[in-house]
PDB file of C-alpha atoms in Angstrom:
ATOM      1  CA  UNK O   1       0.000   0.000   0.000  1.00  0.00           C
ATOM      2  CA  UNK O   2       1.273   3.576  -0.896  1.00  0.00           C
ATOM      3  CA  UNK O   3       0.251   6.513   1.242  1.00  0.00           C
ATOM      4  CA  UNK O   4      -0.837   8.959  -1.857  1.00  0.00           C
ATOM      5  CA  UNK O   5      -1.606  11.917   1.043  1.00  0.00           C
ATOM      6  CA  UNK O   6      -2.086  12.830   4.922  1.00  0.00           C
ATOM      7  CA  UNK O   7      -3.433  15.665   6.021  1.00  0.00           C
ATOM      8  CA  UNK O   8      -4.890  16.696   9.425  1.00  0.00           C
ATOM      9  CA  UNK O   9      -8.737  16.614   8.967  1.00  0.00           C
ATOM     10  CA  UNK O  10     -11.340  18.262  12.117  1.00  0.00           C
ATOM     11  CA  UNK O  11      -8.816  16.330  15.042  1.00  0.00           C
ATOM     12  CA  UNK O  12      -8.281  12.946  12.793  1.00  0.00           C
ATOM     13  CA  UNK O  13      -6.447  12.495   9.387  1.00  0.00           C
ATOM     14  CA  UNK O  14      -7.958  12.500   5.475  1.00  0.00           C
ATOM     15  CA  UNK O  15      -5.677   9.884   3.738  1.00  0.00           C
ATOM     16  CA  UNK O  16      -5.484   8.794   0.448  1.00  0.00           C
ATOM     17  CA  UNK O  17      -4.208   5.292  -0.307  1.00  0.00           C
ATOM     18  CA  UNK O  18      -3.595   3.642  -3.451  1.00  0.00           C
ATOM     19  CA  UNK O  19      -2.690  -0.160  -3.258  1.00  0.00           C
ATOM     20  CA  UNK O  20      -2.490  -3.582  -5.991  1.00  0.00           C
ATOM     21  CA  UNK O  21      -5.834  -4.950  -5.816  1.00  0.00           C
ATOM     22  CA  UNK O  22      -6.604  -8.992  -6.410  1.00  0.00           C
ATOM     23  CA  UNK O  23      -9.832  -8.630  -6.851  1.00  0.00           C
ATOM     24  CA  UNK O  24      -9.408  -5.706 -10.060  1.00  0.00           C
ATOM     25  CA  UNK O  25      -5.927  -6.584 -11.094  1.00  0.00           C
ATOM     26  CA  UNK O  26      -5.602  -2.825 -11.055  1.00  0.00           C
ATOM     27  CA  UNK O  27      -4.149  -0.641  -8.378  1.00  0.00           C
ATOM     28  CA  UNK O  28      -6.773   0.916  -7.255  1.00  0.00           C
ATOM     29  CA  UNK O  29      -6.923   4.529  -5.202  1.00  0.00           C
ATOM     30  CA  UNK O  30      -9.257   5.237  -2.018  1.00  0.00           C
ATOM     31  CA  UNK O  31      -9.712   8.142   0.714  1.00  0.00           C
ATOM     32  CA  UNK O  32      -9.599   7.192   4.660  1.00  0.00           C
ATOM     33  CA  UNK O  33     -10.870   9.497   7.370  1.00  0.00           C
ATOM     34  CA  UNK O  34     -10.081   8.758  10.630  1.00  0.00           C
ATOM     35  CA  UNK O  35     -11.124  10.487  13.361  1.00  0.00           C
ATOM     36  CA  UNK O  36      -8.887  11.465  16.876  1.00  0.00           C
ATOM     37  CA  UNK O  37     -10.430   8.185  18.449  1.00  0.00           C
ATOM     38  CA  UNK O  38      -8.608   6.231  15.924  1.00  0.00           C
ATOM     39  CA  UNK O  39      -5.771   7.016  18.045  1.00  0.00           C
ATOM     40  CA  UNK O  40      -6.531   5.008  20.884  1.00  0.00           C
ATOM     41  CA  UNK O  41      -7.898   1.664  19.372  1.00  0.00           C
ATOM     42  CA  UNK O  42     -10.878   0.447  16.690  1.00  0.00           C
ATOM     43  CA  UNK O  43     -13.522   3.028  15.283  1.00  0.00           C
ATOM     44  CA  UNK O  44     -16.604   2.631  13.936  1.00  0.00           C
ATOM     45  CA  UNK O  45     -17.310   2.881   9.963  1.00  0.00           C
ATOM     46  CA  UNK O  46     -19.119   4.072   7.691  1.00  0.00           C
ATOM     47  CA  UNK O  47     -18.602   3.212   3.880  1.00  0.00           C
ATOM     48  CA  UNK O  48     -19.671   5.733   0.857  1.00  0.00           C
ATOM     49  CA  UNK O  49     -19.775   4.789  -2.600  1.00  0.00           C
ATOM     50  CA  UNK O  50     -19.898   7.290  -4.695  1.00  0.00           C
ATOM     51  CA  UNK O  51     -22.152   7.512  -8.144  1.00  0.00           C
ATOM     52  CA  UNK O  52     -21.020   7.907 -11.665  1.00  0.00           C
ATOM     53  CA  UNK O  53     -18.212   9.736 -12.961  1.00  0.00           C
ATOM     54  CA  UNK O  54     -16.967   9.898  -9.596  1.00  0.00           C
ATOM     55  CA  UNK O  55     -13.455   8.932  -7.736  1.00  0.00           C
ATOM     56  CA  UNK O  56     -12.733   8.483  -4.366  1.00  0.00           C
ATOM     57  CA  UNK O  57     -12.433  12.512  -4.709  1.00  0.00           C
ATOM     58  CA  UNK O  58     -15.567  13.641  -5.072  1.00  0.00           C
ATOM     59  CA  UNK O  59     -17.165  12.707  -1.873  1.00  0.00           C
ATOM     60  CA  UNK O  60     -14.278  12.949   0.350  1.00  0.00           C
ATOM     61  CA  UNK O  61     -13.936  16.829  -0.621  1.00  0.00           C
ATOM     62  CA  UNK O  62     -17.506  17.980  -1.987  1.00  0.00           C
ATOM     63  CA  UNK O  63     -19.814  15.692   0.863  1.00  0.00           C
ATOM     64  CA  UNK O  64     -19.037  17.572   3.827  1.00  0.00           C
ATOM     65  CA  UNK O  65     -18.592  13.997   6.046  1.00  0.00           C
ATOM     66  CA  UNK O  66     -15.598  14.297   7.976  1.00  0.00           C
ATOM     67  CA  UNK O  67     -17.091  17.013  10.424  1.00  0.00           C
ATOM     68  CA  UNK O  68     -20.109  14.909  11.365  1.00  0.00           C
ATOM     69  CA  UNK O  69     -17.811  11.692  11.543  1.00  0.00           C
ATOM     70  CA  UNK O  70     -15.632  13.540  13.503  1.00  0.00           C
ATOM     71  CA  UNK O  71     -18.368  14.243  15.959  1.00  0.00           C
ATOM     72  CA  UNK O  72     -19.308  11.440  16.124  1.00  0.00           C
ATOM     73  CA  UNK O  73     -16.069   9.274  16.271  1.00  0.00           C
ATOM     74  CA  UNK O  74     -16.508   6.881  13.317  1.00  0.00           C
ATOM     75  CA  UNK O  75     -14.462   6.879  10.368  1.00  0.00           C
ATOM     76  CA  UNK O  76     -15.209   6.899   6.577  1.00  0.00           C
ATOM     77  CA  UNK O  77     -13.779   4.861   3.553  1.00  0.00           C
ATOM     78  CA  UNK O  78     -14.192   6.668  -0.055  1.00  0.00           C
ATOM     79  CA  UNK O  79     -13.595   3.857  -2.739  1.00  0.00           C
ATOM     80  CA  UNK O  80     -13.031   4.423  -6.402  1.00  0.00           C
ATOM     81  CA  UNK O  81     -15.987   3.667  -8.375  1.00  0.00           C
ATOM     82  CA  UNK O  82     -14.175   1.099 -10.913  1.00  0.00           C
ATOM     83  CA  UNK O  83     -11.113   0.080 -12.186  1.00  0.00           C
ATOM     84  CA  UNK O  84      -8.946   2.623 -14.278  1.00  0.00           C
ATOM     85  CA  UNK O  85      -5.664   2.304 -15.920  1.00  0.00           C
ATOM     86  CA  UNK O  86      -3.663   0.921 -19.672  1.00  0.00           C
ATOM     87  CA  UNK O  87      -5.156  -1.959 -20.342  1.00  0.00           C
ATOM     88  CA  UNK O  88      -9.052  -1.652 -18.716  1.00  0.00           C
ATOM     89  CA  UNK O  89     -11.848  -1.096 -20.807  1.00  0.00           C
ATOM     90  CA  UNK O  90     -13.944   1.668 -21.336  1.00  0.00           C
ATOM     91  CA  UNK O  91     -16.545   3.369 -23.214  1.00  0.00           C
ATOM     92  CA  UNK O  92     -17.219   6.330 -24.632  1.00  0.00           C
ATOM     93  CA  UNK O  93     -20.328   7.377 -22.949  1.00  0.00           C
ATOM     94  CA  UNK O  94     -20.314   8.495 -19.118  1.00  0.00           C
ATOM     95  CA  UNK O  95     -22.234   5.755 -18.007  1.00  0.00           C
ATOM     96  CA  UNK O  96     -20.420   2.935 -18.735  1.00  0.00           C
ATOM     97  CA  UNK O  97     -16.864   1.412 -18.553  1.00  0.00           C
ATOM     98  CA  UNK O  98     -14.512   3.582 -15.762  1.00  0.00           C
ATOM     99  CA  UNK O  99     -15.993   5.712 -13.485  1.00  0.00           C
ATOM    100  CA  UNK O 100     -19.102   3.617 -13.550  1.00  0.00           C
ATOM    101  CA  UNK O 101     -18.393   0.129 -12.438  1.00  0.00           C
ATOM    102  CA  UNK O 102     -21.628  -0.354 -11.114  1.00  0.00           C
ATOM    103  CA  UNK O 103     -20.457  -2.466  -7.800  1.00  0.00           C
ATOM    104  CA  UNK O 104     -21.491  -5.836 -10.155  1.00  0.00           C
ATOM    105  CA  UNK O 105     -18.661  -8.572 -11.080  1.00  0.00           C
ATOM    106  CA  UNK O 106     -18.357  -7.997 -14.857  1.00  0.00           C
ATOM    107  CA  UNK O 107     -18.706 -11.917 -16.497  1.00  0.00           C
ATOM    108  CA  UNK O 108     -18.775 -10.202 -20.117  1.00  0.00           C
ATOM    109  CA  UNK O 109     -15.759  -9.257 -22.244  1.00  0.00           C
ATOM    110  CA  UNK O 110     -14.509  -7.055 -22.322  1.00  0.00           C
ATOM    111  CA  UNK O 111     -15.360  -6.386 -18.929  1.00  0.00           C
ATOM    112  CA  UNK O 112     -14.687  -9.290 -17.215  1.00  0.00           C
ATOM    113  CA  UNK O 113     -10.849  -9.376 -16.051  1.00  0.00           C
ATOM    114  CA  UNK O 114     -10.631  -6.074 -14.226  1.00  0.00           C
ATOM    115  CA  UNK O 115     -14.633  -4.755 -13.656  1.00  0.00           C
ATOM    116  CA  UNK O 116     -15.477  -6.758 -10.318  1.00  0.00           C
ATOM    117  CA  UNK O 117     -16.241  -4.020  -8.396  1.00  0.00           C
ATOM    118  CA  UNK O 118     -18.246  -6.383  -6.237  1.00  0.00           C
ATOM    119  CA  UNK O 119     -15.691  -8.358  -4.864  1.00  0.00           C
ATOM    120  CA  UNK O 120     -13.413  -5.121  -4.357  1.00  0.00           C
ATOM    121  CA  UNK O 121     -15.523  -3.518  -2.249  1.00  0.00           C
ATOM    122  CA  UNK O 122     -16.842  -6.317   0.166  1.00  0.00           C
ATOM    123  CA  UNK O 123     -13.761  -8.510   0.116  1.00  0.00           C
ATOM    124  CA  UNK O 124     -10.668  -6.969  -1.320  1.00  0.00           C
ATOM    125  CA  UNK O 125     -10.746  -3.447   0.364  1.00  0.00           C
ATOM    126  CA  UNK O 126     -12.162  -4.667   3.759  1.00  0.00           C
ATOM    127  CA  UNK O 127      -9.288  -7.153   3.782  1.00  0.00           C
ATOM    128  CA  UNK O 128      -6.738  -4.197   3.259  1.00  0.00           C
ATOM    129  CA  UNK O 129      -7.976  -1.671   5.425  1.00  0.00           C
ATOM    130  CA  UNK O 130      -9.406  -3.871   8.601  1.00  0.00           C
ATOM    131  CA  UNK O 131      -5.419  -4.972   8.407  1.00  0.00           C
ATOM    132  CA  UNK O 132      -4.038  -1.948   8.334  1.00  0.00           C
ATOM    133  CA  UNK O 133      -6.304   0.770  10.276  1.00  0.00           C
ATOM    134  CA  UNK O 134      -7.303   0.992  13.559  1.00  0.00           C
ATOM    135  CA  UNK O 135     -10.961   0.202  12.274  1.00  0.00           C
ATOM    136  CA  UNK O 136     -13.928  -2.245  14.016  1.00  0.00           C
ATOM    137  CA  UNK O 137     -15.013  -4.706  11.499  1.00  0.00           C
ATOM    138  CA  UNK O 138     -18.249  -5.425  14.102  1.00  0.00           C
ATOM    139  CA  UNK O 139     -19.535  -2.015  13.775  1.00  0.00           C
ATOM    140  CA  UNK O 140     -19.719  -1.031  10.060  1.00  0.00           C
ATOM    141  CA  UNK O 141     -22.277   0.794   8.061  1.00  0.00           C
ATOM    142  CA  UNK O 142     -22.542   1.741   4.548  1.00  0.00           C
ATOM    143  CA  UNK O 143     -24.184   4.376   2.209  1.00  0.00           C
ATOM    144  CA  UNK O 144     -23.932   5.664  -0.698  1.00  0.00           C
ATOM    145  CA  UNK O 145     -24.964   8.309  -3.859  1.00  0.00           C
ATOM    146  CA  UNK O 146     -27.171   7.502  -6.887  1.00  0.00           C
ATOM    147  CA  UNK O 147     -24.814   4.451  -8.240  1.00  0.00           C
ATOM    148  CA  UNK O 148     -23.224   4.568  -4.785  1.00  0.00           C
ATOM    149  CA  UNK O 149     -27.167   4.045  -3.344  1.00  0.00           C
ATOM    150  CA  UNK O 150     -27.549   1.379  -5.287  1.00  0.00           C
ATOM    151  CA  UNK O 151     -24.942  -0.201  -4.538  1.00  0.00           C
ATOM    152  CA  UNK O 152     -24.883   0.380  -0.744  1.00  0.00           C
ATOM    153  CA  UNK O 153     -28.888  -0.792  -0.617  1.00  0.00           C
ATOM    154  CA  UNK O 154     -27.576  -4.247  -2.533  1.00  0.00           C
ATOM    155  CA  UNK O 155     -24.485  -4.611  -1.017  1.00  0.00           C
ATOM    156  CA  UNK O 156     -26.139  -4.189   2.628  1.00  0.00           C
ATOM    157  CA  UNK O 157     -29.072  -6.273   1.494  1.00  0.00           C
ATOM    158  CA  UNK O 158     -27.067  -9.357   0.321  1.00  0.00           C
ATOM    159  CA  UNK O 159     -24.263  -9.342   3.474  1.00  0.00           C
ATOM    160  CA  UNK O 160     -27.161  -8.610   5.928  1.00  0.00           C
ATOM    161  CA  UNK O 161     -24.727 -10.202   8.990  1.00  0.00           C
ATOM    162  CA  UNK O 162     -21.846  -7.381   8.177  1.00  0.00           C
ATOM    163  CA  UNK O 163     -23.674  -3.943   8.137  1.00  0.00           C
ATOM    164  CA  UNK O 164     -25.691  -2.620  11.305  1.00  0.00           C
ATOM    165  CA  UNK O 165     -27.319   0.407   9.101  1.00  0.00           C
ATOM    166  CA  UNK O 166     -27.570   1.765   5.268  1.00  0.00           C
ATOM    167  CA  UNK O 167     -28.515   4.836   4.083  1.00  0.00           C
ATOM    168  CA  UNK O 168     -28.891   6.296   0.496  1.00  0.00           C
ATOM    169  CA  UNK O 169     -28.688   9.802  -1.083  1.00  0.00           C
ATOM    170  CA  UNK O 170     -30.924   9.604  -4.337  1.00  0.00           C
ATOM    171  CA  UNK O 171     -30.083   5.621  -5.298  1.00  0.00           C
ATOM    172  CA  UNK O 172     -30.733   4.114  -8.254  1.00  0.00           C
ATOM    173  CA  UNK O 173     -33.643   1.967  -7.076  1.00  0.00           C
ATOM    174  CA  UNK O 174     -34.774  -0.555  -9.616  1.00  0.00           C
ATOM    175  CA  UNK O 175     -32.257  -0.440 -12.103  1.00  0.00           C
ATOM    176  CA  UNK O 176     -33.791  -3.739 -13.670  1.00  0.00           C
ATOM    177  CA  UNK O 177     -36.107  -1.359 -15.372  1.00  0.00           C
ATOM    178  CA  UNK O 178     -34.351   1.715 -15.941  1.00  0.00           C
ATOM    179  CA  UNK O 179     -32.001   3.227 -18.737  1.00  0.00           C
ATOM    180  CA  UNK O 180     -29.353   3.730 -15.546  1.00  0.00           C
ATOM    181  CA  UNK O 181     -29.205  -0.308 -15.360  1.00  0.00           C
ATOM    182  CA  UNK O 182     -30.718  -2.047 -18.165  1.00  0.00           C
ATOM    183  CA  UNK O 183     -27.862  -1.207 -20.492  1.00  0.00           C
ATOM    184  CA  UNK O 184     -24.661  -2.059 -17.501  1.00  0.00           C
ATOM    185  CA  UNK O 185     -26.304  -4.966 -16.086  1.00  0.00           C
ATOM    186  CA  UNK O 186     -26.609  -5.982 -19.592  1.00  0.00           C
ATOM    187  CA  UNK O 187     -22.820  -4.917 -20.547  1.00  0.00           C
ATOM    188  CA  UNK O 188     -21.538  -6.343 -17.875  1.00  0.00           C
ATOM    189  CA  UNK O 189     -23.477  -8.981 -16.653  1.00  0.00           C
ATOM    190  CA  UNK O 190     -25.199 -10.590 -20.027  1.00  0.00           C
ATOM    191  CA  UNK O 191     -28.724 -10.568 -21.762  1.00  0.00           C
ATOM    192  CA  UNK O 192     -29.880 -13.129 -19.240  1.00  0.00           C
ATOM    193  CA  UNK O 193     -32.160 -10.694 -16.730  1.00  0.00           C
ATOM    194  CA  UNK O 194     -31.917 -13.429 -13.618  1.00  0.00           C
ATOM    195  CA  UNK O 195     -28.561 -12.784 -12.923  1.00  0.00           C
ATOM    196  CA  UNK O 196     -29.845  -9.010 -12.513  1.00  0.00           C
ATOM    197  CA  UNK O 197     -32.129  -9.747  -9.738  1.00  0.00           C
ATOM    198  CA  UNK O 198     -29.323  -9.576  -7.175  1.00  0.00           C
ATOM    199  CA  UNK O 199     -28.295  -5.681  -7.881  1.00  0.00           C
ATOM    200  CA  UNK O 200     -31.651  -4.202  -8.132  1.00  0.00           C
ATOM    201  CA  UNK O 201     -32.617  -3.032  -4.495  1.00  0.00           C
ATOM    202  CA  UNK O 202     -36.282  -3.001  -5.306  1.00  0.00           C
ATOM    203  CA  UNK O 203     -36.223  -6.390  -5.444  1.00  0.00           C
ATOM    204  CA  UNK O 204     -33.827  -7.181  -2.859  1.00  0.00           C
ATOM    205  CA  UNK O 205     -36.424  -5.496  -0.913  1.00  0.00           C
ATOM    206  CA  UNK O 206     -39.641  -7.470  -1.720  1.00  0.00           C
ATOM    207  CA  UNK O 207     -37.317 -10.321  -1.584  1.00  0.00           C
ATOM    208  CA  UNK O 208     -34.964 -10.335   1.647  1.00  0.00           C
ATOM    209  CA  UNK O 209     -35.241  -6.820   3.458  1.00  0.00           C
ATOM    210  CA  UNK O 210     -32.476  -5.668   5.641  1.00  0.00           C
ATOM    211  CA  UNK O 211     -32.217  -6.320   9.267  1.00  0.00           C
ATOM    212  CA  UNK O 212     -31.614  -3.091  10.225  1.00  0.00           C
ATOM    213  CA  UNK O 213     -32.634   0.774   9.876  1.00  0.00           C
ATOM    214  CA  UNK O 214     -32.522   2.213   6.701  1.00  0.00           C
ATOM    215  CA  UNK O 215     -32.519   6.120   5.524  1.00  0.00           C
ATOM    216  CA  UNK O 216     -33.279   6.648   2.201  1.00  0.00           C
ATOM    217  CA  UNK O 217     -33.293  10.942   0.795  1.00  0.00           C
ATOM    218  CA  UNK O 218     -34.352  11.503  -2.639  1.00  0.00           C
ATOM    219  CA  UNK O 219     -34.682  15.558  -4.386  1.00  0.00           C
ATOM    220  CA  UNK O 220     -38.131  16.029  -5.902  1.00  0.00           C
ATOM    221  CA  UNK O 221     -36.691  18.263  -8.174  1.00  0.00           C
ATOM    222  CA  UNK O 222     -33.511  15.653  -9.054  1.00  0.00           C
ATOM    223  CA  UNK O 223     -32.983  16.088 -12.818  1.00  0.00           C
ATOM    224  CA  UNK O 224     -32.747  11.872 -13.035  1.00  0.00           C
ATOM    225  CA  UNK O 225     -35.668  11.055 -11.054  1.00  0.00           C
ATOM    226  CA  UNK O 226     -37.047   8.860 -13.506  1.00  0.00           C
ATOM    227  CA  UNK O 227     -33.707   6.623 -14.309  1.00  0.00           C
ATOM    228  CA  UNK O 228     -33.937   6.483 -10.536  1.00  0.00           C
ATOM    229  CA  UNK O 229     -37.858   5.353  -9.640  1.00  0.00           C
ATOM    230  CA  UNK O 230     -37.695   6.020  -5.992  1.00  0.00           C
ATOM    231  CA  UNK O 231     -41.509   4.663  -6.210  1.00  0.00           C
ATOM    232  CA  UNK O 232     -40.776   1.312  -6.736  1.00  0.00           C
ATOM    233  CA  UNK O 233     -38.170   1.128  -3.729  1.00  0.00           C
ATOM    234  CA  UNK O 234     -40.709   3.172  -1.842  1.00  0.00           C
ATOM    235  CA  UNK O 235     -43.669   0.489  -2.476  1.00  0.00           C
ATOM    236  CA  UNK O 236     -41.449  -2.343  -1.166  1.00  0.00           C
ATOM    237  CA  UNK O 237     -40.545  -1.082   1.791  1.00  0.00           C
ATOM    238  CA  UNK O 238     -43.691  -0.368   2.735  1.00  0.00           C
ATOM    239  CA  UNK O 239     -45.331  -3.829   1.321  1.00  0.00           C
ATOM    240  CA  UNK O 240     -42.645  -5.519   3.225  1.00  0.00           C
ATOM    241  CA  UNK O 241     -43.074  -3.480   5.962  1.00  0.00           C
ATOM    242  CA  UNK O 242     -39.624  -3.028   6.704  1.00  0.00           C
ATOM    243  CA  UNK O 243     -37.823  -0.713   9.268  1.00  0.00           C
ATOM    244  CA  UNK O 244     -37.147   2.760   6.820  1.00  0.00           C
ATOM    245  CA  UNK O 245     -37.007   6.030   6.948  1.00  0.00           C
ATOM    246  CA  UNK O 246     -38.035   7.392   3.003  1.00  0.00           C
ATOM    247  CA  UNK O 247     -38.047  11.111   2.688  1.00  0.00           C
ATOM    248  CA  UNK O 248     -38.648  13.358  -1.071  1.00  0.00           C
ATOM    249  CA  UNK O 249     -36.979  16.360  -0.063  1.00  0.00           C
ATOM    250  CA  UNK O 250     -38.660  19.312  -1.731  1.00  0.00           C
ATOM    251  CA  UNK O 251     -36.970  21.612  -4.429  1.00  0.00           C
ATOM    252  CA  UNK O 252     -33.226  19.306  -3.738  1.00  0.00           C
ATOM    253  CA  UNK O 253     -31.669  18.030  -7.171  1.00  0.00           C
ATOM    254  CA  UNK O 254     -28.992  15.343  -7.702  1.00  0.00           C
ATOM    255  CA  UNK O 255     -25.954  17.352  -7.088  1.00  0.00           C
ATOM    256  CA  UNK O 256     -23.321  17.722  -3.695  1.00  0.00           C
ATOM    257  CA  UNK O 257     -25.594  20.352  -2.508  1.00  0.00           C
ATOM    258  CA  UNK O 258     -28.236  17.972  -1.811  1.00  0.00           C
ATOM    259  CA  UNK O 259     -25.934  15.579  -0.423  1.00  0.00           C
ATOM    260  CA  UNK O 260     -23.990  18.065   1.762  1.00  0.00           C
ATOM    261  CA  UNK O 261     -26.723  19.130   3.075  1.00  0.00           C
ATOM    262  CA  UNK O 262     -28.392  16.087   4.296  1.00  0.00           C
ATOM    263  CA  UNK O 263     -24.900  14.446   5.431  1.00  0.00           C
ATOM    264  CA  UNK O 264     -25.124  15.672   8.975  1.00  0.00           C
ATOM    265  CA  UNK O 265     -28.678  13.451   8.935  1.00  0.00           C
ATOM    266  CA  UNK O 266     -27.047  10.233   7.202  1.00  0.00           C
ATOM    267  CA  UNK O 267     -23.848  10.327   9.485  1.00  0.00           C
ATOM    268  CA  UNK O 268     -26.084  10.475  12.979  1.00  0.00           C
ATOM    269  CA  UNK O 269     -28.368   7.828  11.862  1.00  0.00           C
ATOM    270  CA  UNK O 270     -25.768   5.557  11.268  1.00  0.00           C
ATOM    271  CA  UNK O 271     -23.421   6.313  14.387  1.00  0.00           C
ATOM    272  CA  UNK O 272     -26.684   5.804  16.395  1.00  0.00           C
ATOM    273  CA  UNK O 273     -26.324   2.134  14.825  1.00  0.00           C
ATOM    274  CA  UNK O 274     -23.010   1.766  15.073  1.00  0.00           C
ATOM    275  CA  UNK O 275     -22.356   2.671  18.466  1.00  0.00           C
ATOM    276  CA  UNK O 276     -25.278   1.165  19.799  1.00  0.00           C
TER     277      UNK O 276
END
């Protein structure tokens, strides 16, 4: 692992870490907070995946988290959104290829050797950093924006022993039936829609739930609402009845500034979890 950056961040430290990953065959690049407490033993965390386009960047400096983490004594992992590099595939259009890895294991070409974003983020990373960071693998939470909610509600929903809370600024909720999933589940994944099921949190919900609380914040003025369909996510938590909290935020859009300025929400919700 190669320390990319330290600096001193509200009491803790914002790193940036870039290390060889098995899971990618890529190095790959990720931000660390960790707060003061981290000082003395284990902390609390709280994972955010970030949406298309994005890097590890874009959340660690536009989101705002570190002073609510801070507060609250939990620290916060930033992964890349995909594999980059010579050699990894890519497309021409901002929704596919890097920057938009989807959090699926690629089985098509020619996505398959380095796009398994899946297994980087719930067993490659986690391996690195619960090694090398004073970090409590027993209390973790995750979250996540637009791409990044969709893949925090499926990730938490399908590991349901490993995260005590997930929370979601605008997700992607039933990408099974959206432009924003139809045409990457189908890149990456194949024509055959079964294997889909498992990365659609709509129907991870009317399926299997999650044993936990859940925050969900969606902008009724978010210029993607309809690739999004925060309905259909909406109607199975409430026909499965499950533990939620599902809020349309009047006049918010899709950008930072809806994120930023719910963060201080997301980031008490979950340390109420996590140190609980």
């Amino acid at each position: 692992m190669e320390t990319i950056s330290e600096n001193a961040c509200f009491g803790g430290t914002q790193g940036v870490y870039k290390h060889a990953s098995d899971a990618t065959g890529t190095d790959m690049t990720f931000g660390l907070f960790q707060p003061v407490e981290a000082q003395d033993g284990p902390v609390p965390v709280l994972w955010y995946l970030s949406g298309l386009t994005c890097t590890h960047d874009n959340a660690m400096t536009k989101a705002g988290a570190q002073a609510w983490a801070a507060e609250q004594g939990i620290a916060l992992i930033f992964p890349d959104t995909s594999p980059r590099g010579p050699g990894v595939a890519d497309d021409d259009a901002y929704d596919l290829g890097q920057g938009a890895g989807f959090y699926v294991n690629a089985t098509q070409d020619p996505w398959a050797p380095h796009f398994q974003m899946w297994d980087y983020i719930t067993e490659d990373l986690p391996d690195l950093v619960f090694n090398k960071f004073a970090l409590d693998a027993e209390r973790q939470g995750i979250t996540g924006h637009s791409m990044g909610g969709h893949g925090a509600l499926t990730i938490a929903m399908s590991l349901p022993e490993r995260f005590r809370s997930v929370s979601a600024f605008s997700p992607i909720c039933n990408p099974t039936a959206s432009d924003w999933g139809k045409k990457q589940l189908g890149a990456y994944l194949g024509d055959d829609t079964t294997k889909w099921v498992a990365h659609d949190a709509s129907l991870l919900m009317k399926n299997v739930g999650f044993d936990g609380p859940m925050l969900i914040d969606t902008g009724t003025q978010d210029q993607f609402i309809d690739l999004l369909k925060p309905e259909t996510l909406a109607n199975a938590i409430a026909t499965r009845r499950q533990e939620a909290v599902f809020r349309m935020q009047p006049g918010y859009d899709h950008s930072y500034f809806f994120v930023s300025t719910f963060m201080e929400d997301h980031v008490n919700f979950h340390a109420e979890a996590l140190w609980a």
